[in-house]
Short mmCIF file of C-alpha atoms and ligand atoms in Angstrom, two decimals:
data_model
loop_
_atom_site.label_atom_id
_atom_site.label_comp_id
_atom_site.label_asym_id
_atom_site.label_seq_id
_atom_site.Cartn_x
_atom_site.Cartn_y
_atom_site.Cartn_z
CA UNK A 1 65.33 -49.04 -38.69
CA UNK A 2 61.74 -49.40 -37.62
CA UNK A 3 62.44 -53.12 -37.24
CA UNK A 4 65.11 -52.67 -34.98
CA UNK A 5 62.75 -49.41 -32.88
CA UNK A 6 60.12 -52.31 -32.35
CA UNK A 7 63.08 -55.11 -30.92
CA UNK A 8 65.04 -52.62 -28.86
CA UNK A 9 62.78 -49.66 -27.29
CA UNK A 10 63.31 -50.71 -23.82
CA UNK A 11 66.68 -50.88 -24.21
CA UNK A 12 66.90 -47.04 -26.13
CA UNK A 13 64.88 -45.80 -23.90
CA UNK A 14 66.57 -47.03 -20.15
CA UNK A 15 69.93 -46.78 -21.70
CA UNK A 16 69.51 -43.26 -22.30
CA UNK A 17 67.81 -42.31 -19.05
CA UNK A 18 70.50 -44.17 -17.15
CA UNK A 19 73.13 -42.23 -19.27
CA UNK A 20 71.52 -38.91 -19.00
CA UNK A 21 71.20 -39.38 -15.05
CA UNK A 22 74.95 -40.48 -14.23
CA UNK A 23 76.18 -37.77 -16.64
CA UNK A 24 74.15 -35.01 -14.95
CA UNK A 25 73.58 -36.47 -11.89
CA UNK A 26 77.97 -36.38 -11.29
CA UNK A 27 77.82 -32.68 -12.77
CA UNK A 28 75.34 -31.74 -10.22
CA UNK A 29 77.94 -32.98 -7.61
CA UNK A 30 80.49 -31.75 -8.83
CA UNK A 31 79.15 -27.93 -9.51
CA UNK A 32 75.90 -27.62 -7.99
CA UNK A 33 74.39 -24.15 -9.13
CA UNK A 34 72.05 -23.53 -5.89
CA UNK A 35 72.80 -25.66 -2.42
CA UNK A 36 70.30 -27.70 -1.98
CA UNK A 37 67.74 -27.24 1.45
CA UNK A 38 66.87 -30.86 2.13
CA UNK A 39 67.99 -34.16 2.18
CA UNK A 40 68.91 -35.39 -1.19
CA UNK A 41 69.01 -38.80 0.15
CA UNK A 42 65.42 -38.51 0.85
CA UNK A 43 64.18 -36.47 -2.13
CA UNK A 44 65.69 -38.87 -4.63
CA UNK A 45 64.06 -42.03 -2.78
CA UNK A 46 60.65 -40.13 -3.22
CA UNK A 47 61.25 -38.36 -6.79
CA UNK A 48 62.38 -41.69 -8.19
CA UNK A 49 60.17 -44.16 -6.20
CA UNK A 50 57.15 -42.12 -7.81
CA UNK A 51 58.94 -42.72 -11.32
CA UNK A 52 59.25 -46.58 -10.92
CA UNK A 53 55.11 -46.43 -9.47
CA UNK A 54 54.29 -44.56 -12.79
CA UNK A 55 56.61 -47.16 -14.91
CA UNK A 56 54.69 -50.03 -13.58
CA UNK A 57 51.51 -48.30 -13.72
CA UNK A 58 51.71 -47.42 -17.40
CA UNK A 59 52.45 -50.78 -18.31
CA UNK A 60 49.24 -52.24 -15.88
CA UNK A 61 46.90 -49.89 -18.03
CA UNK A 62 48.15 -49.31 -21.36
CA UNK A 63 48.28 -52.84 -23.53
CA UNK A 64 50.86 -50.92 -25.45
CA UNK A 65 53.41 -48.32 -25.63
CA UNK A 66 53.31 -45.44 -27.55
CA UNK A 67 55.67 -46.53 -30.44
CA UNK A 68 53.97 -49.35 -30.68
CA UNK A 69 50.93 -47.45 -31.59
CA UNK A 70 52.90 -45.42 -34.14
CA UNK A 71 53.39 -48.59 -35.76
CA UNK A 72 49.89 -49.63 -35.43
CA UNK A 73 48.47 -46.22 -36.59
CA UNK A 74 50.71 -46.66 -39.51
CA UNK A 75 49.36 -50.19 -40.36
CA UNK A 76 45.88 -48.65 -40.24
CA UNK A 77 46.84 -45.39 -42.93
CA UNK A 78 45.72 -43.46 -39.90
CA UNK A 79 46.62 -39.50 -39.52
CA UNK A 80 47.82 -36.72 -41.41
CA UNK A 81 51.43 -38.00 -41.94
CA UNK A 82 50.25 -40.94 -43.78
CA UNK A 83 47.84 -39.26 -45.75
CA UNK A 84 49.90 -36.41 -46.72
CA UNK A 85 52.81 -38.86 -47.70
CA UNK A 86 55.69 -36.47 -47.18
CA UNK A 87 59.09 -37.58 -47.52
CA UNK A 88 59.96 -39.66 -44.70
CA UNK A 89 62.19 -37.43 -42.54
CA UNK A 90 60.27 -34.40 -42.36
CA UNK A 91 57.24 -36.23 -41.51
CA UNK A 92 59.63 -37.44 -38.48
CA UNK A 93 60.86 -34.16 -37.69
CA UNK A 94 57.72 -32.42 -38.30
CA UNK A 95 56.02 -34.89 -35.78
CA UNK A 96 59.05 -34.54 -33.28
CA UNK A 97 58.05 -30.42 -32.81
CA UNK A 98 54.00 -30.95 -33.56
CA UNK A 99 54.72 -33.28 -29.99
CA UNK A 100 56.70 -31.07 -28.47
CA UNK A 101 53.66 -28.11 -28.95
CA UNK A 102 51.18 -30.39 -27.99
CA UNK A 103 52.84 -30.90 -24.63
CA UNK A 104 53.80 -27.28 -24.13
CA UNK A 105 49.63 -26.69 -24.52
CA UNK A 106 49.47 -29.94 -22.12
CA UNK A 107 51.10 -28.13 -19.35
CA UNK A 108 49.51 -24.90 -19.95
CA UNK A 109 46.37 -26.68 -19.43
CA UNK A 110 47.76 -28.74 -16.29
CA UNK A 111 48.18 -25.20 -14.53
CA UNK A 112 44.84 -23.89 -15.88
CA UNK A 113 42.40 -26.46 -14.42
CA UNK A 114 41.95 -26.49 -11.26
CA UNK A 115 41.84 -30.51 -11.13
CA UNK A 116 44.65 -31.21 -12.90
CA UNK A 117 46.66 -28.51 -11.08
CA UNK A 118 46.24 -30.56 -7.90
CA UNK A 119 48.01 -33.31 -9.56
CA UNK A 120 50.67 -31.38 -11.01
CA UNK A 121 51.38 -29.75 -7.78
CA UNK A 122 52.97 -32.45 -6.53
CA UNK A 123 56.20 -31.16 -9.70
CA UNK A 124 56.16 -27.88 -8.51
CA UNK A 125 56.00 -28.89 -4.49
CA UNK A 126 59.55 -30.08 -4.37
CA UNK A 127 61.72 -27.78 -2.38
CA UNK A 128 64.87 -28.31 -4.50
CA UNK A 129 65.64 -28.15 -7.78
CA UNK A 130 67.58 -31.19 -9.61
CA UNK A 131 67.40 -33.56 -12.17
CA UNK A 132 65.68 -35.78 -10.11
CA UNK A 133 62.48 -32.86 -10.18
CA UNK A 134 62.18 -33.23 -14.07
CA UNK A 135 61.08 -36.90 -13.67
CA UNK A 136 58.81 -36.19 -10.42
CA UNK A 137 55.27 -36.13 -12.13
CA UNK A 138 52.03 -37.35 -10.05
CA UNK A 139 51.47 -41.47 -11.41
CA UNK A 140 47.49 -39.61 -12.42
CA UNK A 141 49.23 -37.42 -14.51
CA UNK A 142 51.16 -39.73 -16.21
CA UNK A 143 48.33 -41.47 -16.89
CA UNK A 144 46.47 -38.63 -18.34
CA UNK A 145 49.46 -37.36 -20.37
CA UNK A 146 49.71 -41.06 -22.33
CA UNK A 147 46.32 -40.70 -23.16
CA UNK A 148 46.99 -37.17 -24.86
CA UNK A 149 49.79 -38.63 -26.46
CA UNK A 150 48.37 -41.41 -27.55
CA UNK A 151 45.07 -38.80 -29.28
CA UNK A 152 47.77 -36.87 -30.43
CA UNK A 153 50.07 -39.99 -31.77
CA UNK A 154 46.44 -40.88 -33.81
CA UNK A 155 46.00 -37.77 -35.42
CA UNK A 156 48.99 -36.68 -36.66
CA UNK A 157 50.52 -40.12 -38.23
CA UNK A 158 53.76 -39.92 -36.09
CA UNK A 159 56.34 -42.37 -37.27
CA UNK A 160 57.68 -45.00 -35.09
CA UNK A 161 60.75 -43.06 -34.88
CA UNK A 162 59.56 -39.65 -34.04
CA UNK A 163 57.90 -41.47 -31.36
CA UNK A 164 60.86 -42.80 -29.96
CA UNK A 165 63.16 -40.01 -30.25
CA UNK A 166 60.68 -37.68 -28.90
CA UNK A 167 60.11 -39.89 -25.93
CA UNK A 168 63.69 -40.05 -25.37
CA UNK A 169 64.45 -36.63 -25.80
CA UNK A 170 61.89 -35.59 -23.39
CA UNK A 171 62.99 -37.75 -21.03
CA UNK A 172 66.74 -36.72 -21.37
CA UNK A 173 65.67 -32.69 -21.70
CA UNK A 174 63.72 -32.86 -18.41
CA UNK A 175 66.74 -34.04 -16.49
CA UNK A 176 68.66 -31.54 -18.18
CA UNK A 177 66.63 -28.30 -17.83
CA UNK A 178 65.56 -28.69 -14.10
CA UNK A 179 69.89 -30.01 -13.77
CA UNK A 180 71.18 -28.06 -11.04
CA UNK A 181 74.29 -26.90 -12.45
CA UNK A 182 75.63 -23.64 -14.04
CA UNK A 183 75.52 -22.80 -17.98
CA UNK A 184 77.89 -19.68 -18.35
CA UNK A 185 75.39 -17.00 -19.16
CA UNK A 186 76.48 -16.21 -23.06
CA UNK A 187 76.45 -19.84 -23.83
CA UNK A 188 72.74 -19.77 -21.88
CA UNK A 189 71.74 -16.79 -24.27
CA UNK A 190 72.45 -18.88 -27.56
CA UNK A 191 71.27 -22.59 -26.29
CA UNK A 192 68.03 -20.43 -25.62
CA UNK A 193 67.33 -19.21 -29.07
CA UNK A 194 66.21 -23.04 -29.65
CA UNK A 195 66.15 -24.99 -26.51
CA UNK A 196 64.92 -24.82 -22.60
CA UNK A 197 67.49 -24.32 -20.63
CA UNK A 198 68.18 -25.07 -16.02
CA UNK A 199 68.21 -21.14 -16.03
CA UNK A 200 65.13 -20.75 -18.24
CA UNK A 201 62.93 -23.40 -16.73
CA UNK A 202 64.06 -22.97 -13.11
CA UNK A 203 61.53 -19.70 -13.37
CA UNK A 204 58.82 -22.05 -13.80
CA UNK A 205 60.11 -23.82 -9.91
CA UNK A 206 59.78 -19.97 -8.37
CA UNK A 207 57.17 -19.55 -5.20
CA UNK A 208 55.96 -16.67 -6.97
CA UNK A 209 52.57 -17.21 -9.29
CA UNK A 210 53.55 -15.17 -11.85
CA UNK A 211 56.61 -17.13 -11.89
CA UNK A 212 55.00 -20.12 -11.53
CA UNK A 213 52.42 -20.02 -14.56
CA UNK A 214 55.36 -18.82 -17.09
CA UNK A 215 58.69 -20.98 -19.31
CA UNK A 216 55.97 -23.95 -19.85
CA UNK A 217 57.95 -25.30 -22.57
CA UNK A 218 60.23 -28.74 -22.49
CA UNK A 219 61.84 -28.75 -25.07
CA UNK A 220 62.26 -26.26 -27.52
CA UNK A 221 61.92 -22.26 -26.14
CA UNK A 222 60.26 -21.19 -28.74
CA UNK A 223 56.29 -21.60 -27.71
CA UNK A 224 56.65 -19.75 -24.71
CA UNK A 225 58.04 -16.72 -26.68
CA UNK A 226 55.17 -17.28 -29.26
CA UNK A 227 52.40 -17.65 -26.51
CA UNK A 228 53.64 -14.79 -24.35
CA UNK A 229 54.49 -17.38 -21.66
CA UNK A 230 57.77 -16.00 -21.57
CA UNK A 231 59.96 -15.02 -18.68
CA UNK A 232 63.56 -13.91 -19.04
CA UNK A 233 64.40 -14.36 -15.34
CA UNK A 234 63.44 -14.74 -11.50
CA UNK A 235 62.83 -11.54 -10.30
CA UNK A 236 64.61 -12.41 -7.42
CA UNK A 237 67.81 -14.11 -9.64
CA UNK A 238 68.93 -17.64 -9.58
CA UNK A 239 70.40 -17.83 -6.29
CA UNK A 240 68.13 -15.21 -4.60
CA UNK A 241 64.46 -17.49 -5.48
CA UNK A 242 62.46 -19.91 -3.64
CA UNK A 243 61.50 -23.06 -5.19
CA UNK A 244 58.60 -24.64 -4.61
CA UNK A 245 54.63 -23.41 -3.34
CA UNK A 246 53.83 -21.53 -0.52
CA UNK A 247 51.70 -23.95 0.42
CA UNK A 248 53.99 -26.86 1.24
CA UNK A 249 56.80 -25.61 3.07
CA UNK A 250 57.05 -28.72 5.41
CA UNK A 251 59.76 -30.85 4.09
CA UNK A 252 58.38 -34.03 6.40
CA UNK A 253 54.94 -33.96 5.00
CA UNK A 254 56.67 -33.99 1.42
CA UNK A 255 57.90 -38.10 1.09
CA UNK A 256 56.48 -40.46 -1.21
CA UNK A 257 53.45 -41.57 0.49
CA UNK A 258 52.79 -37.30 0.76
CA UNK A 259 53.49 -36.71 -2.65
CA UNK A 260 50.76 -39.46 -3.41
CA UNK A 261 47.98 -38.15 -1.68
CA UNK A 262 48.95 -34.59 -2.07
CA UNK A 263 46.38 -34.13 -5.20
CA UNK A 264 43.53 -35.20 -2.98
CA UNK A 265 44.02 -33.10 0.44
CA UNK A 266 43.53 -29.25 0.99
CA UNK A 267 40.47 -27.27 -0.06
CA UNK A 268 39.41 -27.56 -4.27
CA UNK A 269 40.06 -23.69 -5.55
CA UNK A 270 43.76 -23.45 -4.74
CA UNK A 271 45.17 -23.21 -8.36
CA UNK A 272 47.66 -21.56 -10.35
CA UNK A 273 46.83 -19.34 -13.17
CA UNK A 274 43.83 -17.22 -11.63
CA UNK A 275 45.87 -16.37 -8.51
CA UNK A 276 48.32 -14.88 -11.32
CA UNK A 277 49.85 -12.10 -9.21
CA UNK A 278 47.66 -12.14 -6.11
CA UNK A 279 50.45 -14.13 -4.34
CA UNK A 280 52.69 -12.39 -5.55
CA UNK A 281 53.77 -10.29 -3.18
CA UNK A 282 53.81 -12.84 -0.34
ZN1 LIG B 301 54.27 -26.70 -14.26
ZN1 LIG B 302 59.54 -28.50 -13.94
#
């Protein structure tokens, strides 16, 4: 198994991005759930070009991936998993949710600091809401989020394989929760219970602060309903919201080269979570 991770994790890992974006990607023509406001043409040349200038990035910086540092941590005896030396798959599963925490807390943070909020703006700026917006992260951001991983990768002892899977899952549950496309609502209810749904994370998109800085979670539901980060629903409803900031409204000043630089114009002090509510009404 591990031997066949560390020959084929390119492969796993673009084969199940390409397979998650046709399959979605056709649903969301098929059934879109909101019509889109701009050119999707346009949108999906800038919310995938900044995916391919994080790709190449990550491999310019980092010597190695993050499963190969699970395997390298695990050489070294390093972090609790291979101290503890639990059987093999709960250490893997264990590590798959102690990852998917740590990134809930990740984002919590992103909207919290007023310097990282600049570069996460540039996720929460798009004006539409499709799969293509749950692989639109700033290339700084990306940077700073391997580096937590990688701290976090360390001290817990992740397997090889949790490493993988989570990476994969992430990648495919983005896509999926910011999907534009329509879960019946019952069938919403019970996916909820465990996972982030379009509905449920679609909160997070709304104009509205209070909106905004709630539904933090990726993957599984459960840590914004243990934080208090919870939010049922836009007060507004699904087809009623706006998505996006107030403050970028201007879908010509919002193409790639814009959502490069948009981290670095516009006065320091515009952030999310202590405006909770002020905006609110505007
Ligand atoms: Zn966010
Ligand atoms: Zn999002």
């Amino acid at each position: 198994m591990t031997e066949f991770i560390n020959l084929h994790e390119a492969t796993i890992r673009l084969g199940f991005f390409f397979g998650v974006l046709l399959l979605i990607g056709l649903i969301e023509i098929l059934a879109p759930r909101r019509p889109l406001t701009t050119s999707k043409v346009s949108r999906w040349f800038g919310n995938l070009g900044v995916v391919v200038i994080s790709t190449v990035l990550l491999r310019i910086v980092f010597p190695l991936t993050a499963v190969q540092l699970a395997f390298w941590v695990d050489q070294k005896e390093w972090g609790m998993f291979n101290v503890l030396d639990l059987p093999y798959w709960t250490a893997v599963l264990a590590s798959v949710i102690l990852l998917d925490f740590i990134i809930y807390l990740q984002h919590v943070m992103f909207h919290a600091v007023p310097t990282l909020w600049r570069l996460h703006m540039m996720h929460h700026a798009d004006l539409d809401y499709d799969l293509t917006t749950g692989i639109r992260f700033h290339p700084i951001e990306i940077l700073i989020s391997m580096v937590i991983k990688f701290g976090a990768i360390i001290v817990i002892g992740a397997p090889a394989l949790a490493v993988v899977l989570f990476e994969v899952i992430l990648n495919g549950m983005a896509m999926f929760n910011h999907g534009n496309f329509y879960i019946p609502l019952g069938l919403d209810r019970v996916l909820r219970l465990f996972v982030v749904t379009p509905d449920m994370h679609r909160v997070h998109h709304s104009v509205f602060p209070s909106e905004t800085n709630s539904n933090y979670g990726f993957n599984l539901s459960w840590w914004d309903r243990l934080m208090g980060t919870y939010r049922a629903q836009p007060r507004l409803g699904h087809d009623g919201m706006t998505i996006g900031l107030n403050q970028f409204r201007n879908p010509s000043k919002l193409t790639l080269l814009w959502m490069l630089i948009l981290p670095f114009v516009g006065k320091q002090g515009t952030y999310a979570i202590n405006r909770r509510g002020a905006q609110d009404e505007g």
